[in-house]
Amino acid sequence: MIREFITADSFEDALRKKLDAKGQAHFLAGGTEMNRLGSSVSPEVAVSLKNLGLESISEAHGIVTIGAAVTLQALRDSVIVPAYLKEACGFCGSLTRRNMATLGGNIMLQRDDSYLMSTLVSAKARLIFADISMDGQYVEENIPIREFHAFRDHFVGSLLVSVVLNKPTRFVASQRFARTQQSPAAVTIAFGADISSGEPHDVRICAAVKGTGVIRFPEIEDGVSSGKFKDPQEIVTLLTASSDFIDDITGTAVYKRYIVGTAIASMYRACLVSIGKGGAV
Amino acid sequence: MIVTCTVNGKSIRAQVEPGMTLRNLLVSLGHFAVRDSDDAEGFAGTDTVLVDDRPVYANLMLAAQAEGAVIRTPDSLAKGARLSIVQQAMIDAGIVQSAYNAPAAALLLTWLLEHNPQPTREDIKEVLSGIFVRDTGYEHYFLAVKLACEMRDHGSYITPISPSFREELTYVGKPKAKVDGRQLVAGWKSFVEDRVEPGACAMVMLRSPHAHAYVIAVDVSEAEKMPGVVMIISADNCPDVYYMSAGQGNPEPSPYDRRLFNRKVRHVGDRVAAIVAETEEQALAAKAKIRVSYEVLAPVLTVEEAMAPGAPIVQNGVAEYLSGAPANLEEYNRGVDPREGKVIYCFPLHGDNRHNVAAAAHGAIGDVAKGFAEADTVIERTYQSSQIQCTPLEPHVVYTKIDNDRLVIHASTQVPFHLRRITAKVCGIDENRIHVIKEKVGGGYGSKQDILIEDVAAYATWVTRRAIYTRNTREEEFIANSTRHPMRVTVKMGAKKDGMLTAVYMDVRANTGPYGNHCLTVPMNACSKTLPLLNCPNMKFDVTTYYTNIPPTGAYQGYGAPKGSYALMTCLSEMAEAIGLDPLAMARKNMVEKGFMLEILKSLGEGREGTVVPVGSCGLGEALEQGSRMIDWGKRETSSDPDVRIGKGFAMIQQGSGLPGLDHSTCDVVLNTDGTFMVHSGGSDLGTGLDTISVKCVSEVMQVEMEKVSILSGDTDNTMFDTGAYASSGTYFSGNATLKAALNLKEKVLAEAALQMGEPVGDLALRHPGQVFSRKTGKTLSYGKLSHDALTGVGRGQLIGYGTFVTNNSAIPYGAHFAEVAVNIRTGAVKVRKFYALQDAGTPINPELALCQMYGAAFKSIGHSLYEDLILDKDGVCLTPDFTRYGVPMTSELPDDFKSILIDINDDYGPFGAKSISEIATNGAAPAIANAIHDAVGVWIRSWPFTPEKILKALGKIS
């Protein structure tokens, strides 16, 4: 239950107010998580980011910078946001919820059915965080999203300021598998690769798997980057041996393994098509 | 803290708590049409408002976040009594039915047109993506937007709203605005929650965390000391009265197997104690202080578990019979644990609670064994349906109070008279001490045929004399509301090479859950609303219903028919495949036609012998003919996606129109002093337009505009008895009662006019605009003058028409649903590309409302077939207790091409030839889609829901 509502007037102010609350505070942008039935967070103090100017989207030299408080619908409506991210925002099936849910909120929650995390990881997004250092100094840092993904707990007290995307150099595709558009997804998965050389390399494959979390597939990433797979379908076989999945309401582990493999193979084929290879390795 | 904002153009400065939601602030400011369907899940959209010109969920937003915001709420759309173009178009299109979120939808569509004056279908789907529509589907929302645009641009509608029927009639069969549409779409006071007065207590329920356990002790000592606590009711202090929750005809075909609170809990969410306090916060605080100790028992969750030798026994109480007790009853009841309570049968239902059997029924016509012996091919298949939630947008809600030393119950119910009877029994008082007022029902679909919270609230009010308001949380709706019974239906079918069926056998094993409400009638329906579609001479059925520890089951639109239909119609197609015949040809060979004697009905009465009747009006053949043309039956469609296969399927369907021989409706129509009319109908309009049907009947007979006719319905003090709105009875029974009352009044008006005009009755007729006309002399007498003169000191008194309707005649609606699906063989995903629902409703009195109900019911059933699933863990805990996890379909799941077609046929017994419309529309989707999936990829899916995982397994892609 929220017992105090504070509006921050700077990044540093927001961070210090959160620190002052000694673990009882949460940043509030859209509010779809904090106020939601069955929310994963239950803070006593809400630190509103409303006045921090985090709602802007800008582009310079092919670099798109998106404020953390930009809503999913604003991303969909933007003319400069890459199409793959717009498509991922559409995984949130409700216009009304997209009007409230924010990019930053979706990243920071890193839910196991996250709409955006797998796409952003595959896109090799970078994240700008503001923080208060151990010695009490205000700092800002620019990190690759894989670092956030790998060391999420390090960023619990941090304020995500913006997301940076390098627009033109990557193929990024994502797919979501759920019973309905608004059901929890069994799997939301994305495939990203640098295709500037005419071959897919620097591959990132990331999936939000219900019950497991947001995971990457380094062996497959390396395999694709190195041209190890003769046929994308080999990935399905490889995934069948994986044991990282569990049975839940969205499907059995067997189903999730199959669908992850199938989706990667399909997006890999699409990547090959995009570089004129007709879907064959 | 202080929040300043603008609401509907008015500056607001409000003191709010930091955690207060924007919805609560707006409701406190009087904007009560910002309603709540999902307890802040951010799903259903009933709480939609515009903040800074963007649709948002008011329940997901803190009031504090609205600082400086410009807010619009749904009640801003109407200017006084004048509705907006969008609101009026929604009424005219027929989509304002149960209407709990109609104001929110009106706001969204208004916002859409403000930003996009000529929206496409996809634009409309997008804007409605955040609002859950269960009653009417979404199709006529597209029509409403079109109508609004036409009215805005041309000053009138250009697009026809719906087809019209019966040229000779003025109101019946024509799209006319639903009589309560204005109040519902505008968000004026309509629902139970709108009637709550200041000072009402709150009531919350402590529910069991265990699926099966004895309640050893309920320690309320600490809780009772908590501030504001008025009363705590548990098994220790509730009346020792056994009853059941189903609002069915009396004597009920369901056992009395529960008290308000029992000493044994039988499902997760079962009642343990009710806490009445001055405020909800106080009630919840007290609830947290109650200490309950349980002796936990092993649960049984499936029919198979319940049938197993040595299975835990769910209802192991003393069996009693009010009539027809078996001879060995004393022996049967020996050694029963008193904590198990009782199971009381009004008459034998062939239950055996020592073996978890709640009820059983068996019947046959012809010689089934001979039929199978004569068959060239015999197949036997088993089909499983899952537990499905009704999900009304307005949860179960009640407001009880004492007035004039009587108990007044403001209820959202389908059965006000049954509710009165059952609460009278629970409270131990006579029915004359209770006044039930049926308010507008924000969605029922059968679940509000059951008395789920009214019993406790009524008793608490009667004892404490305090007004009480309570409503289920959405989670309670999932775990403690009646649901569709899971069923395992085995069909054995024999046929000759030419496709003629020689024998059909259905074995229905139903899971009634913890209590036996509807335990005989729902499973019986799986046979009684399906087998009579076939002209097979040899048919047999066995129905057995088992107690288990799943959340309660009960009535749900379609009753048992959707599950029986799925099994029987899919099996018919499987047989067609087995003998190499086209399924449509197979259906045509074996379907009934007008005049066919339905012998099977003799053994399908609900707890008594049924009546054999011939097939009456029947549009089945026409539905098959037209539907097959529409979907281009026999033509193989292909996809540009190499992973996608396309297939087509269909199903024949039927339902009933009420329960002939059991249902009873009554109505009176009063001629007011100014020549207008007041209808008092016992019928319960649950949003489907029954009140409009009644008004149309009176307008048609009395030859007056509908505006001259008002109606009060479902009020036990002010209307006469009606069994209620279930089993598709409204139009046929309540409608016929109103028609009879109107005809009775017409007779009296003519007799009075003959006296006043000094002319023979035979020369007089009624004509527009509400006058008696002499065909001989040309003289006229207005109803106003006639009524006035009848009511002067020397007149003969007020003219009142009375009508009561009972019958043994059936008015069976028929139809056929066709589906075209695309199945992705790589992912198992199924997309419904086309869905055509063709139904014969006799004369559709409200054609636009009828079409919307067909869309709503068919779409709901698409949801049941493909997506929805109430999933329990091994301990009986519900894993899907909200809309999101449960998986209801929204705009994204709409078929690309969705059509409802009314087959024009006149019935001999329905009012103006009308039959029922909406329940039947839940019966077609599952078999039609299952058959289409088979047509696409060659596999039969024999269990609901048809998930991608099941498809992949059937295709051998995963094990």
Short mmCIF file of C-alpha atoms in Angstrom, two decimals, chain A residues 1-5 28-32 35-37 50 71 73 76 93-100 175 177 179-184 249 251-252 254-255 258-259 262 266, chain B residues 1 18-19 38-40 42-43 54-57 60-62 64-65 67 126-127 129-130 826-827 867 869 871 879 884-885 887 890 892-893 945 947-949 952 957-959:
data_model
loop_
_atom_site.label_atom_id
_atom_site.label_comp_id
_atom_site.label_asym_id
_atom_site.label_seq_id
_atom_site.Cartn_x
_atom_site.Cartn_y
_atom_site.Cartn_z
CA MET A 1 0.00 0.00 0.00
CA ILE A 2 1.39 3.37 -1.02
CA ARG A 3 1.63 5.58 2.05
CA GLU A 4 3.71 8.36 0.53
CA PHE A 5 3.78 9.85 -2.94
CA LEU A 28 6.74 5.32 -10.60
CA ALA A 29 6.39 6.19 -14.28
CA GLY A 30 3.40 4.51 -15.94
CA GLY A 31 2.16 2.66 -12.91
CA THR A 32 0.85 -0.45 -14.63
CA ASN A 35 -0.87 -0.48 -8.96
CA ARG A 36 -1.71 -3.75 -10.65
CA LEU A 37 -3.56 -6.61 -9.00
CA LYS A 50 6.77 12.61 -14.04
CA THR A 71 5.04 4.60 -23.16
CA GLN A 73 2.13 3.29 -27.41
CA ARG A 76 4.46 2.49 -31.60
CA GLY A 93 -2.21 -6.33 -26.73
CA SER A 94 -4.15 -3.56 -25.05
CA LEU A 95 -3.96 -0.03 -26.39
CA THR A 96 -5.07 1.29 -23.03
CA ARG A 97 -2.29 -0.54 -21.22
CA ARG A 98 0.24 0.53 -23.84
CA ASN A 99 -0.78 4.10 -23.07
CA MET A 100 0.38 3.56 -19.50
CA GLN A 175 8.03 -13.64 -31.93
CA PHE A 177 3.78 -17.39 -28.29
CA ARG A 179 -2.81 -18.54 -26.25
CA THR A 180 -4.30 -15.10 -26.79
CA GLN A 181 -2.78 -11.74 -27.48
CA GLN A 182 -3.23 -10.82 -23.84
CA SER A 183 -2.45 -14.14 -22.18
CA PRO A 184 0.92 -14.60 -20.54
CA ILE A 249 -0.13 -22.72 -17.30
CA GLY A 251 2.54 -25.03 -21.56
CA THR A 252 4.84 -27.87 -20.75
CA VAL A 254 8.57 -29.89 -23.85
CA TYR A 255 6.37 -27.42 -25.68
CA TYR A 258 10.17 -27.03 -29.10
CA ILE A 259 8.78 -23.57 -29.68
CA THR A 262 11.37 -23.59 -33.91
CA SER A 266 12.43 -19.51 -38.30
CA MET B 1 -2.22 15.22 -0.14
CA PRO B 18 -1.28 8.73 -1.43
CA GLY B 19 -2.38 5.21 -2.35
CA ASP B 38 -11.07 -6.71 -12.57
CA ASP B 39 -9.85 -5.34 -9.24
CA ALA B 40 -7.14 -3.31 -10.96
CA GLY B 42 -5.76 -3.57 -16.09
CA PHE B 43 -7.67 -5.88 -18.38
CA ARG B 54 -5.27 9.23 -23.74
CA PRO B 55 -7.34 6.21 -22.69
CA VAL B 56 -6.03 4.76 -19.45
CA TYR B 57 -7.26 2.39 -16.76
CA LEU B 60 -4.14 1.31 -12.42
CA MET B 61 -3.42 4.96 -11.84
CA LEU B 62 -2.94 6.64 -8.52
CA ALA B 64 -1.79 11.50 -7.17
CA GLN B 65 -0.57 10.84 -10.71
CA GLU B 67 -2.01 16.15 -10.67
CA GLU B 126 -7.14 -1.39 -31.82
CA VAL B 127 -9.07 1.08 -29.74
CA SER B 129 -8.25 -3.88 -27.57
CA GLY B 130 -8.31 -2.81 -23.95
CA ARG B 826 5.17 -25.38 -37.23
CA THR B 827 3.77 -23.68 -34.14
CA TYR B 867 -8.06 -20.44 -25.24
CA ASP B 869 -8.95 -22.82 -19.18
CA ILE B 871 -6.32 -24.67 -14.43
CA LEU B 879 -3.61 -21.13 -11.17
CA THR B 884 -5.16 -12.50 -18.13
CA ARG B 885 -4.08 -15.93 -17.00
CA GLY B 887 -7.31 -16.29 -21.27
CA MET B 890 -10.49 -10.05 -27.11
CA SER B 892 -7.14 -9.75 -31.45
CA GLU B 893 -8.84 -13.13 -31.47
CA PRO B 945 -9.12 -26.12 -25.32
CA THR B 947 -4.09 -25.33 -27.63
CA PRO B 948 -1.09 -25.11 -29.95
CA GLU B 949 0.60 -27.68 -27.74
CA LEU B 952 1.67 -30.11 -32.06
CA LYS B 957 5.90 -32.64 -33.49
CA ILE B 958 6.29 -33.06 -29.75
CA SER B 959 5.71 -36.00 -27.51
#
